Coordinates of N, CA and C in Angstrom, one line a residue:
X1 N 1.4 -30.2 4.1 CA 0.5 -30.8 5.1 C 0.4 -29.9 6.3
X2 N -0.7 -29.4 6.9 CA -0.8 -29.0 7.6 C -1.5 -29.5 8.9
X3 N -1.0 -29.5 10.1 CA -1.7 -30.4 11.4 C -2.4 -29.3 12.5
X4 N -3.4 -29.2 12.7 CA -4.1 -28.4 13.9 C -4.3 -29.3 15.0
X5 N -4.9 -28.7 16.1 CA -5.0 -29.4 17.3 C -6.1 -28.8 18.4
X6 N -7.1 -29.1 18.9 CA -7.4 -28.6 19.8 C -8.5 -29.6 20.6
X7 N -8.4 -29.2 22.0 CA -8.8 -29.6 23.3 C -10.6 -30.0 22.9
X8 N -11.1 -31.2 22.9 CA -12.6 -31.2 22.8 C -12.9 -31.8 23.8
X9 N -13.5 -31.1 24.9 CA -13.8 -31.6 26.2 C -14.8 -33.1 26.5
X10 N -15.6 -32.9 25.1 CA -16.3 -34.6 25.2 C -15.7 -35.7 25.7
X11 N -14.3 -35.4 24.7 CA -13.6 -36.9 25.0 C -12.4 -36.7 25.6
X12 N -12.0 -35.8 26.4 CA -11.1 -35.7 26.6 C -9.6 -35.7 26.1
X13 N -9.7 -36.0 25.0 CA -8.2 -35.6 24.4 C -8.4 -34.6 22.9
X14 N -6.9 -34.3 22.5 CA -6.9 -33.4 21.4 C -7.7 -33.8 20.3
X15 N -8.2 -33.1 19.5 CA -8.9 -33.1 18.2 C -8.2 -32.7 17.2
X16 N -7.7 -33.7 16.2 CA -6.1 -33.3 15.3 C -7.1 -33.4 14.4
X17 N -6.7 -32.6 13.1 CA -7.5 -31.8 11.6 C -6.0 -32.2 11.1
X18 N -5.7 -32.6 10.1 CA -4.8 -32.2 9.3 C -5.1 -32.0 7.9
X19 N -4.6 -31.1 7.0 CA -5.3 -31.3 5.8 C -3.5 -30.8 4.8
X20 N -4.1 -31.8 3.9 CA -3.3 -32.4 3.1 C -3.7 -31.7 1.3
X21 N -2.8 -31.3 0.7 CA -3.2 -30.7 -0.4 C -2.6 -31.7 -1.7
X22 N -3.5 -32.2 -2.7 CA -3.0 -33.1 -3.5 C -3.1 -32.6 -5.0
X23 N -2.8 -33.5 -6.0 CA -2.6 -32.7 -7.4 C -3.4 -33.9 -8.0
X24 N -4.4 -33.6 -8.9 CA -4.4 -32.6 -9.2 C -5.5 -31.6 -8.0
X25 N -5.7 -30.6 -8.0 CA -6.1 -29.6 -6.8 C -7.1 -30.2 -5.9
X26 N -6.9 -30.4 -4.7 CA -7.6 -30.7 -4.1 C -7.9 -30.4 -2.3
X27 N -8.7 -30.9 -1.6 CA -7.6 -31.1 -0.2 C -8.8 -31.9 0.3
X28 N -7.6 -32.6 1.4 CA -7.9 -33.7 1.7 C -8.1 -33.3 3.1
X29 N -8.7 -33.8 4.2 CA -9.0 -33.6 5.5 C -8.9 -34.2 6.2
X30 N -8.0 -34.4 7.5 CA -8.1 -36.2 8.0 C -8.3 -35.9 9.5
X31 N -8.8 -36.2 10.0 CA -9.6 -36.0 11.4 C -9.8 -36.9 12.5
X32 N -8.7 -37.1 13.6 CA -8.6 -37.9 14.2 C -8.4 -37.4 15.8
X33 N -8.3 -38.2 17.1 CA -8.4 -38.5 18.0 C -6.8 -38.8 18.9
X34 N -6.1 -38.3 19.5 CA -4.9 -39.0 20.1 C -5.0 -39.3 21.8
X35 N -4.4 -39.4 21.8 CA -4.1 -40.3 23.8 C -4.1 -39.2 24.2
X36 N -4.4 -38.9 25.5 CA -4.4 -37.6 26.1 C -3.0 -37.5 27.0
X37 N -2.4 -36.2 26.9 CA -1.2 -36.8 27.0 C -1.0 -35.5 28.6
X38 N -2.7 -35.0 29.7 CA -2.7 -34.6 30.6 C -3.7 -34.9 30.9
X39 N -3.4 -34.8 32.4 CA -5.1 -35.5 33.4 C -6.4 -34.8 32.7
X40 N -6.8 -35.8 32.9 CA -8.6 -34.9 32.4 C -9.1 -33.8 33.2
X41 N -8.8 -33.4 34.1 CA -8.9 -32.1 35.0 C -8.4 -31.0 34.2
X42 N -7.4 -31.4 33.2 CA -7.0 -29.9 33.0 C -7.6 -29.9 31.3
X43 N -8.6 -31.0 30.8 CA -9.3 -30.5 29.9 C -10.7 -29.4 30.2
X44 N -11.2 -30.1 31.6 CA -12.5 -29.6 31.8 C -12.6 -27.6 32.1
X45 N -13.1 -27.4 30.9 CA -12.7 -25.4 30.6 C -14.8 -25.4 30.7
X46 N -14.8 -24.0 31.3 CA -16.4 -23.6 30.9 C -16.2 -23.4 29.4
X47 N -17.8 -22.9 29.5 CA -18.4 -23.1 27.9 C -17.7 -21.7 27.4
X48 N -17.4 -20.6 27.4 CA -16.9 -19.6 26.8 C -15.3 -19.7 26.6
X49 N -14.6 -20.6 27.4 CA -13.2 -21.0 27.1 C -12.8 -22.0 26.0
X50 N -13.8 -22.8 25.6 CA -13.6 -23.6 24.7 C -12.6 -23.4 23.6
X51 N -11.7 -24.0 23.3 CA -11.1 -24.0 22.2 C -11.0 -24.7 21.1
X52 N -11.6 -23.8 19.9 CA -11.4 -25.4 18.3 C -10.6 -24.9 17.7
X53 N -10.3 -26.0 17.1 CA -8.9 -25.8 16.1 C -8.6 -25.1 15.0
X54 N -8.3 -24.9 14.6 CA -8.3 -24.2 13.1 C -7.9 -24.6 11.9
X55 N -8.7 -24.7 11.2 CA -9.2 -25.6 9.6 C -8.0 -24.0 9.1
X56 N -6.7 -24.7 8.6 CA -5.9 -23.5 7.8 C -6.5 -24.4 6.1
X57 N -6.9 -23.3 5.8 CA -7.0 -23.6 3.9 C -6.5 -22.9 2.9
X58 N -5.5 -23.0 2.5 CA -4.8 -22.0 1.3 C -5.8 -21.3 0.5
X59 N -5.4 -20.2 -0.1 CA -5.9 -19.2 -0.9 C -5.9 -19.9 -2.4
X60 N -5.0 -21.0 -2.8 CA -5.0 -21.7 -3.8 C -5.7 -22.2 -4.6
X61 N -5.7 -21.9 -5.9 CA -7.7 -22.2 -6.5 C -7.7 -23.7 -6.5
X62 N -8.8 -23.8 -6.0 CA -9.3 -25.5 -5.8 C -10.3 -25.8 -6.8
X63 N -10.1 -27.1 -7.4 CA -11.2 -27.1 -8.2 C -12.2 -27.9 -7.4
X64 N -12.2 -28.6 -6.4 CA -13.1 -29.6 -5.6 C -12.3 -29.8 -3.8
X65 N -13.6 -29.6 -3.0 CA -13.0 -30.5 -2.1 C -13.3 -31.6 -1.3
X66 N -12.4 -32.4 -1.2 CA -13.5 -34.1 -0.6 C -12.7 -34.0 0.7
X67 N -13.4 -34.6 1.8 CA -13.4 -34.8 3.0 C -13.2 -36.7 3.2
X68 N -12.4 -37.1 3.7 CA -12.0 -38.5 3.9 C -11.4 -38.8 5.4
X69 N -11.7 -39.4 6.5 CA -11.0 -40.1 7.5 C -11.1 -40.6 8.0
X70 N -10.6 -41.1 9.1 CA -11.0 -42.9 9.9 C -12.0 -42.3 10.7
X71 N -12.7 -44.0 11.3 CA -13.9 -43.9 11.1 C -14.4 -43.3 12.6
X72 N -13.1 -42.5 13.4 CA -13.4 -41.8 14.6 C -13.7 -40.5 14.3
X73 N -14.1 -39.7 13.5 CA -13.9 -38.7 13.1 C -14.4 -38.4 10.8
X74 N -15.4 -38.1 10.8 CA -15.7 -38.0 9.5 C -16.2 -37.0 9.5
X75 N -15.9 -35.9 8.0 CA -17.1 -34.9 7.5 C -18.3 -35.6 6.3
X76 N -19.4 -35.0 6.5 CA -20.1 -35.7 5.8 C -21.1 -34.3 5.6
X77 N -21.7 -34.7 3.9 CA -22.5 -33.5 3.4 C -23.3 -33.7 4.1
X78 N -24.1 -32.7 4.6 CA -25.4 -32.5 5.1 C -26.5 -32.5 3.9
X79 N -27.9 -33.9 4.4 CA -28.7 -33.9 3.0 C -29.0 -32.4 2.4
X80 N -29.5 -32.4 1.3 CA -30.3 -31.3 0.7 C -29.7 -29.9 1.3
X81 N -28.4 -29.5 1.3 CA -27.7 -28.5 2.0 C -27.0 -27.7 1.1
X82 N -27.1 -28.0 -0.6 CA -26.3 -27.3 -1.1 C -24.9 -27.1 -1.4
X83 N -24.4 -28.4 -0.4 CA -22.8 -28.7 -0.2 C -22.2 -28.2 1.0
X84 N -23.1 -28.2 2.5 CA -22.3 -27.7 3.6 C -21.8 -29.3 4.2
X85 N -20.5 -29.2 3.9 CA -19.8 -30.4 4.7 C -20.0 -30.2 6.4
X86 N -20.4 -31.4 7.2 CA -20.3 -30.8 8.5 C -19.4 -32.0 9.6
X87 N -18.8 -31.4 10.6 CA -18.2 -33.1 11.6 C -18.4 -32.2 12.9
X88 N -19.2 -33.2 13.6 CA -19.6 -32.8 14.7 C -18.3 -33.1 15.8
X89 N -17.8 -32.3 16.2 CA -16.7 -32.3 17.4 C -17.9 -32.4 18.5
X90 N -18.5 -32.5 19.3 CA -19.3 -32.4 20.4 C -21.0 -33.0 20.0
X91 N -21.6 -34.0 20.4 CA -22.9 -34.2 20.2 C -23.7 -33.7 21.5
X92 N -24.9 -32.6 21.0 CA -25.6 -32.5 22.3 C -26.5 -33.2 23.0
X93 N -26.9 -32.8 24.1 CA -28.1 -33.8 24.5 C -29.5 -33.2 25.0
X94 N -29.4 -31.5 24.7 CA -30.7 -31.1 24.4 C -31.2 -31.1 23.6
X95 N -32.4 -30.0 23.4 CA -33.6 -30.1 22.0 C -33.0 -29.4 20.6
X96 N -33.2 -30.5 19.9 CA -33.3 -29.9 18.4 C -34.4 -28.9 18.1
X97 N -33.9 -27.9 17.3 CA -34.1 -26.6 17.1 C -35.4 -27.2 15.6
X98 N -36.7 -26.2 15.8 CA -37.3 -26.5 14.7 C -38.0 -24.8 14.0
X99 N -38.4 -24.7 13.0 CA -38.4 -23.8 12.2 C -39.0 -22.8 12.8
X100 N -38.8 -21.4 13.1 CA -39.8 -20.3 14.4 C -38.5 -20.3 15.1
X101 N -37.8 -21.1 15.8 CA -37.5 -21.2 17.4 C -36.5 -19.5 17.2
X102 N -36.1 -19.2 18.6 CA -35.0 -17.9 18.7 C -33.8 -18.9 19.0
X103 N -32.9 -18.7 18.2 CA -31.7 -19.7 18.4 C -30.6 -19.0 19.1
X104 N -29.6 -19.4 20.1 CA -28.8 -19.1 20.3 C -27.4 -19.6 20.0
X105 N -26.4 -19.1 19.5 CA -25.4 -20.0 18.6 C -23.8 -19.2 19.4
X106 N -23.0 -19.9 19.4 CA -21.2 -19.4 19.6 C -20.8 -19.8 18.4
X107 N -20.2 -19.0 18.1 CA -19.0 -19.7 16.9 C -17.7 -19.1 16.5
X108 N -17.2 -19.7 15.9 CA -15.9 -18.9 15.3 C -16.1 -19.4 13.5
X109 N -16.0 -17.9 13.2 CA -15.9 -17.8 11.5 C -14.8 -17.7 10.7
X110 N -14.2 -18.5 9.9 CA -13.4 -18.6 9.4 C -13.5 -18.1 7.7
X111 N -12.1 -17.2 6.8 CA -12.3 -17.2 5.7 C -11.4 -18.2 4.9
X112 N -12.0 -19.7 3.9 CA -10.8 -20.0 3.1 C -9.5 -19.4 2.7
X113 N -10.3 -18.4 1.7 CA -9.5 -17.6 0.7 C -8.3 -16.8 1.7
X114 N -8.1 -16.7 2.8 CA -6.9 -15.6 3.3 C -6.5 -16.8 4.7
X115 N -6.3 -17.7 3.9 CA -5.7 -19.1 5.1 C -6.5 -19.4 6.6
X116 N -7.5 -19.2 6.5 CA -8.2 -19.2 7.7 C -8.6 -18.5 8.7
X117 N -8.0 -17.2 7.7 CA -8.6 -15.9 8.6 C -9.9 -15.8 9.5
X118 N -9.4 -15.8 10.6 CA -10.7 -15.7 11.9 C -11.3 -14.3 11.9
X119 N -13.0 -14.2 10.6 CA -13.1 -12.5 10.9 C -13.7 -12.3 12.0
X120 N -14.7 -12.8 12.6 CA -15.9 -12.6 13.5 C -15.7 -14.2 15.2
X121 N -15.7 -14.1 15.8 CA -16.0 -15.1 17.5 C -17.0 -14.3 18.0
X122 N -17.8 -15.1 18.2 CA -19.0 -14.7 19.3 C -17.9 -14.0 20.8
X123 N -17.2 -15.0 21.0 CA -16.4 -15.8 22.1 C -16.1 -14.0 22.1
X124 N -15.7 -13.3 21.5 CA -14.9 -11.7 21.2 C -15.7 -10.8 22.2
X125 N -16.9 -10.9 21.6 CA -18.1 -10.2 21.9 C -18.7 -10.2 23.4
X126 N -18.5 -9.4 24.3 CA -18.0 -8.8 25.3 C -19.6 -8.4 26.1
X127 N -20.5 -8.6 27.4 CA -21.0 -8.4 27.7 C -20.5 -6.7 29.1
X128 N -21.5 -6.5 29.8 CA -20.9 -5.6 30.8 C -19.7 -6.3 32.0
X129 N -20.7 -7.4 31.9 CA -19.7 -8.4 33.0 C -18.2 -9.1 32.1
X130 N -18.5 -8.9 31.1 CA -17.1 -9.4 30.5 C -17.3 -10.9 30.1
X131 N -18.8 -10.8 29.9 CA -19.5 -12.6 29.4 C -19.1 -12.6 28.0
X132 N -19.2 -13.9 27.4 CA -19.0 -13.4 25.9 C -21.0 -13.7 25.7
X133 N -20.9 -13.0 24.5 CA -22.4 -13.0 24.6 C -22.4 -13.7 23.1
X134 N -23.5 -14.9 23.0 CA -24.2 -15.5 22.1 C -24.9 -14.6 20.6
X135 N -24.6 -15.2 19.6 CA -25.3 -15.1 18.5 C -26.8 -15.4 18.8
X136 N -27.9 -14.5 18.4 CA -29.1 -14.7 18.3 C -30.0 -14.5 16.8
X137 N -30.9 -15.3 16.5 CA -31.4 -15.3 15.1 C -32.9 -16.3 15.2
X138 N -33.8 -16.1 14.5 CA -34.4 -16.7 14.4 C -34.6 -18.1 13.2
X139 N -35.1 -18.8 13.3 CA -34.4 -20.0 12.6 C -35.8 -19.9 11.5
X140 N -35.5 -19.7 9.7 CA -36.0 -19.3 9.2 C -36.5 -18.5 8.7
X141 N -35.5 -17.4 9.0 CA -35.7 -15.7 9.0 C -35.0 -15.7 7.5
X142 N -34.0 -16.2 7.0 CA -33.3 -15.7 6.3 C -32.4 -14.2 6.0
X143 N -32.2 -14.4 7.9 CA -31.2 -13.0 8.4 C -29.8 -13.7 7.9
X144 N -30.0 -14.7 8.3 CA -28.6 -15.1 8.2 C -28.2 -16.1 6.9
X145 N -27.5 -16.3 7.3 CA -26.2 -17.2 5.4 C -26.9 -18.8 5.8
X146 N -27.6 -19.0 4.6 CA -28.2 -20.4 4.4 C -27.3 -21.3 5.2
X147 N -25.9 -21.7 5.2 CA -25.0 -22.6 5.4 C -25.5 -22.8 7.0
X148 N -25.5 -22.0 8.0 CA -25.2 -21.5 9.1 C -27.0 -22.1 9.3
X149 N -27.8 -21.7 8.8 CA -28.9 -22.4 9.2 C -29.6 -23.7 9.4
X150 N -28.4 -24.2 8.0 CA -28.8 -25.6 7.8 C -28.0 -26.5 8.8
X151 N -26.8 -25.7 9.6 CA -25.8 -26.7 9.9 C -26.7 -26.7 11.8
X152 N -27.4 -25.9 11.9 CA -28.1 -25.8 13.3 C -29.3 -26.7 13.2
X153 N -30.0 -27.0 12.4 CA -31.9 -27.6 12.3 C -31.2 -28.9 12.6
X154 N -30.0 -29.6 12.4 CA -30.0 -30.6 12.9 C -28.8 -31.2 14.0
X155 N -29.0 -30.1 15.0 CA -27.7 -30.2 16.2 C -28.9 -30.2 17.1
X156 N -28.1 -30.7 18.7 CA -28.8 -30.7 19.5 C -28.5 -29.5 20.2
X157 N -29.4 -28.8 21.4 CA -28.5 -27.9 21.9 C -27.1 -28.6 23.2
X158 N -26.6 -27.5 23.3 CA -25.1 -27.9 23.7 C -23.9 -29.0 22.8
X159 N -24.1 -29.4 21.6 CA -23.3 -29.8 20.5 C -23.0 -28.8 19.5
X160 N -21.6 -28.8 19.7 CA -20.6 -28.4 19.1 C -20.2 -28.6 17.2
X161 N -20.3 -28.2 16.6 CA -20.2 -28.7 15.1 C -19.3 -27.8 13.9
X162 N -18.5 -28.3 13.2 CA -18.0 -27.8 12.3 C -18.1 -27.8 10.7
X163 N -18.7 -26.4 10.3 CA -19.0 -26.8 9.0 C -18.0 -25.7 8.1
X164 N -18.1 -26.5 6.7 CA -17.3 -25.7 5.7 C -18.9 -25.8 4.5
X165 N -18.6 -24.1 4.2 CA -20.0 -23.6 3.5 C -19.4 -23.4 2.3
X166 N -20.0 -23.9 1.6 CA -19.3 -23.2 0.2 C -20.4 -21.3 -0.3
X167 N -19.7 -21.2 -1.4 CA -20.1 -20.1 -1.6 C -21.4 -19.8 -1.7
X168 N -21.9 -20.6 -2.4 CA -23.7 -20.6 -2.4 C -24.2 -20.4 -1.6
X169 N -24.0 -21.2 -0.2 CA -24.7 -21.2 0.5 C -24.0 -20.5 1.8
X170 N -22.9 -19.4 1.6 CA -22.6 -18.8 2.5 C -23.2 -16.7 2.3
X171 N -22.5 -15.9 1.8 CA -22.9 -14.5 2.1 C -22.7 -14.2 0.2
X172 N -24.4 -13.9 0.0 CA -24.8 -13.5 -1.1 C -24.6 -11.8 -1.2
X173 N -25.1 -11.2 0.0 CA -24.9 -9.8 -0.1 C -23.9 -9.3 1.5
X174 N -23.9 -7.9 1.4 CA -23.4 -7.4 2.9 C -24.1 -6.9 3.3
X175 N -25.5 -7.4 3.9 CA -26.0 -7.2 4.8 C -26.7 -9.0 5.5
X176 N -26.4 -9.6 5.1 CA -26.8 -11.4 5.5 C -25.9 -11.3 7.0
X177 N -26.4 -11.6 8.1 CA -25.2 -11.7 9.2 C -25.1 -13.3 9.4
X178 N -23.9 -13.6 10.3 CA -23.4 -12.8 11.2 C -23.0 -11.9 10.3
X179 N -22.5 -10.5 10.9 CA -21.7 -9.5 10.3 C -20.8 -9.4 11.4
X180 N -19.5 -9.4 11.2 CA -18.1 -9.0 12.4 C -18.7 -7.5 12.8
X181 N -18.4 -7.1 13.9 CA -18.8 -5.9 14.6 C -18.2 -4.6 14.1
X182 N -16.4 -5.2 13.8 CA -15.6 -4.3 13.5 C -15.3 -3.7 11.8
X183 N -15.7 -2.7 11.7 CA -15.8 -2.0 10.6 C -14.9 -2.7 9.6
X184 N -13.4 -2.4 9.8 CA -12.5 -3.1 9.0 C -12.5 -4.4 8.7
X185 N -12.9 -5.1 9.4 CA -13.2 -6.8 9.2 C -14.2 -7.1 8.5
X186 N -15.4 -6.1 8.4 CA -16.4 -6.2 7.6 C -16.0 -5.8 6.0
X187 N -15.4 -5.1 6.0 CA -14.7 -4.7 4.9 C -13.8 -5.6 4.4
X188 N -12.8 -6.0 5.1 CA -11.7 -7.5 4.3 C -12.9 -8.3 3.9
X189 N -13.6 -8.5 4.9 CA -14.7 -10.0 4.4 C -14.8 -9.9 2.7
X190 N -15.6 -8.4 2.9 CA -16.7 -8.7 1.8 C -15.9 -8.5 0.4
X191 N -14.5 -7.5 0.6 CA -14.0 -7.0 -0.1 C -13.1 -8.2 -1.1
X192 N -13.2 -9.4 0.1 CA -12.4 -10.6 -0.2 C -13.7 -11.2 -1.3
X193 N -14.8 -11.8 -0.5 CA -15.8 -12.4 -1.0 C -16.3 -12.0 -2.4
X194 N -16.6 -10.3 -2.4 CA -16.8 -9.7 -3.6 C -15.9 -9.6 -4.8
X195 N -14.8 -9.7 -4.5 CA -13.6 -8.9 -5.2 C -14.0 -9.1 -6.7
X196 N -14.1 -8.1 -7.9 CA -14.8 -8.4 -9.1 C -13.7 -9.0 -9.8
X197 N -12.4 -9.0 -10.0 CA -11.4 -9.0 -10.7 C -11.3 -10.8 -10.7
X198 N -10.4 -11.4 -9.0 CA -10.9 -12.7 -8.9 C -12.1 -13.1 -9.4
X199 N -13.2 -12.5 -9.2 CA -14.5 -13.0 -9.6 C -14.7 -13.5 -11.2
X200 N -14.2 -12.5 -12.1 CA -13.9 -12.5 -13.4 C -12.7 -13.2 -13.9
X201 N -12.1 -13.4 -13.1 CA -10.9 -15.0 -13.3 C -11.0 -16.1 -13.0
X202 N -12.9 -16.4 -12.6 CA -13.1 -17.7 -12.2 C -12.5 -18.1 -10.6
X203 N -12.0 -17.4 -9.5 CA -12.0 -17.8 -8.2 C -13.3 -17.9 -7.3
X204 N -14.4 -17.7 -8.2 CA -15.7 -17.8 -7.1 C -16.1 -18.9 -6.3
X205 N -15.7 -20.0 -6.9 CA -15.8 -21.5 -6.2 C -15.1 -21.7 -4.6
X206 N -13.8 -20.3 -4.8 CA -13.1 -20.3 -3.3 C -12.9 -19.2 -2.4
X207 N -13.0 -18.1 -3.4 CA -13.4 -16.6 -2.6 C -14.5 -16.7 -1.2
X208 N -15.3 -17.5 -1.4 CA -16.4 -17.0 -0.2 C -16.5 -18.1 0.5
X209 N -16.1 -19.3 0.1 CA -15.7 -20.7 1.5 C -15.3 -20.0 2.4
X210 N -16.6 -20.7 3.4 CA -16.4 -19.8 5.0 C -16.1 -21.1 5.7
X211 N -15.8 -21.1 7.1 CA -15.8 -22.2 7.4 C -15.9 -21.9 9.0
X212 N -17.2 -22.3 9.7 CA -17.6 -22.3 10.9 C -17.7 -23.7 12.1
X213 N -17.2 -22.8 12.8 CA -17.1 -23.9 14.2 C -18.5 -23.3 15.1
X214 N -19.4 -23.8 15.0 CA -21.2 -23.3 16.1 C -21.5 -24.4 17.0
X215 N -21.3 -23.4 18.1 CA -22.0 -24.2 19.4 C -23.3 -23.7 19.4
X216 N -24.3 -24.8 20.0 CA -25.7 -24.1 19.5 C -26.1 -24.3 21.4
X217 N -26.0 -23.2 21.9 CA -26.4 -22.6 23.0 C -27.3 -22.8 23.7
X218 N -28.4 -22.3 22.7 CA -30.2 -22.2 23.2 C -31.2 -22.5 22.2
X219 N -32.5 -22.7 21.7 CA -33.3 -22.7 21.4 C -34.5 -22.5 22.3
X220 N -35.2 -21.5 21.7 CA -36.5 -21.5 22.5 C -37.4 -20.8 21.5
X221 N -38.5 -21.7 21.9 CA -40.0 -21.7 20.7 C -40.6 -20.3 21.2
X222 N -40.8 -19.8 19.8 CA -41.6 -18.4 20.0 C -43.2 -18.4 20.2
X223 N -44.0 -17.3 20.9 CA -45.3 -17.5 21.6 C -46.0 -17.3 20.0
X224 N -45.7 -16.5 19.5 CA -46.4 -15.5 18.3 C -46.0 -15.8 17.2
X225 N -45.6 -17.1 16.9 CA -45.2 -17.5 15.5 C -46.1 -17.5 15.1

């Protein structure tokens, strides 16, 4: 069993993940809320400091995974998604994003297969001033990995959300972004995701589970759609 933890400034206290591995193969997810155990002053961080927790998931072949927990905290499939589980850590209270718009997204990318290897953070990505600078894409382009599209058409902007993509609907080829910036990390990704050997021993179901934490930033409707 494993327990994460991290600060979700909504509510002021920690956001606990534990995930639990059962037999026959499985894992279980349990997603809860505890007492804050420092003044609320020292939750309140800007938007680029944010910290989410980290979903650890073994390299272990899974044959299924189900999502289960009290009723402060649930993952639930997203309709007609292919199987992107999503749990919203943060609800926003700007505009939902519709098909056209230029999206702006933060996230942190996670890979199943190598225990939750963090390959790509917006949060990394480095302006002149030392800003972190935003993921941009247009919504419907099919630049980017289906999972990552579907889990934004229905966030507001400024809410926070956590999805787990299964393979289908995460990186079909290496050129689908995000793409990590750094040569080498692009390389583990895909080398992980592709690997033919796994592939041909039946690991496909877990090789390419990504698992993303997206703040959705911005939306704004284009003149020339």
């Amino acid at each position: 069993m494993i327990r994460c933890v991290a600060w979700t400034p909504l509510i002021g206290a920690p956001f606990i993940t534990t995930v639990r591995f059962t037999s026959p193969p499985s894992i279980r997810i349990f997603a809860s809320r505890s007492s804050p155990s420092s003044p609320l002053s020292t939750v309140a961080a800007s938007r680029r400091s944010i910290s989410l927790s980290l979903i650890a998931i073994t390299s272990s072949v899974v044959s299924s995974v189900s999502f289960s927990s009290p009723a402060l905290a649930e993952f639930s499939e997203i309709p007609d998604s292919g199987g992107v589980k999503s749990l919203d850590l943060r609800i926003g209270d700007g505009e939902v994003p519709v098909e056209g718009d230029q999206i702006e997204i933060h996230y942190y990318g996670r890979l199943a297969a190598k225990q939750g290897w963090r390959f790509d953070s917006t949060y990394d990505h480095k302006d002149s001033n030392g800003e972190a600078v935003p993921f941009t894409f247009v919504l419907g382009s099919s630049k980017v990995i289906r999972g990552i599209e579907t889990a934004v058409r229905s966030m507001k902007v400024g809410g926070i959300r956590r999805v787990v993509i299964p393979p289908s609907q995460g990186y079909q080829n290496t050129s689908q972004e995000p793409l990590p910036p750094n040569f080498f990390d692009r390389q583990r990704l895909f080398t992980t995701i592709f690997n033919p050997t796994r592939l041909a021993n039946g690991e496909g179901s877990t090789l390419g589970t990504l698992v993303f934490d997206i703040e959705l930033v911005s939306t704004r409707r284009r003149l020339n759609r």
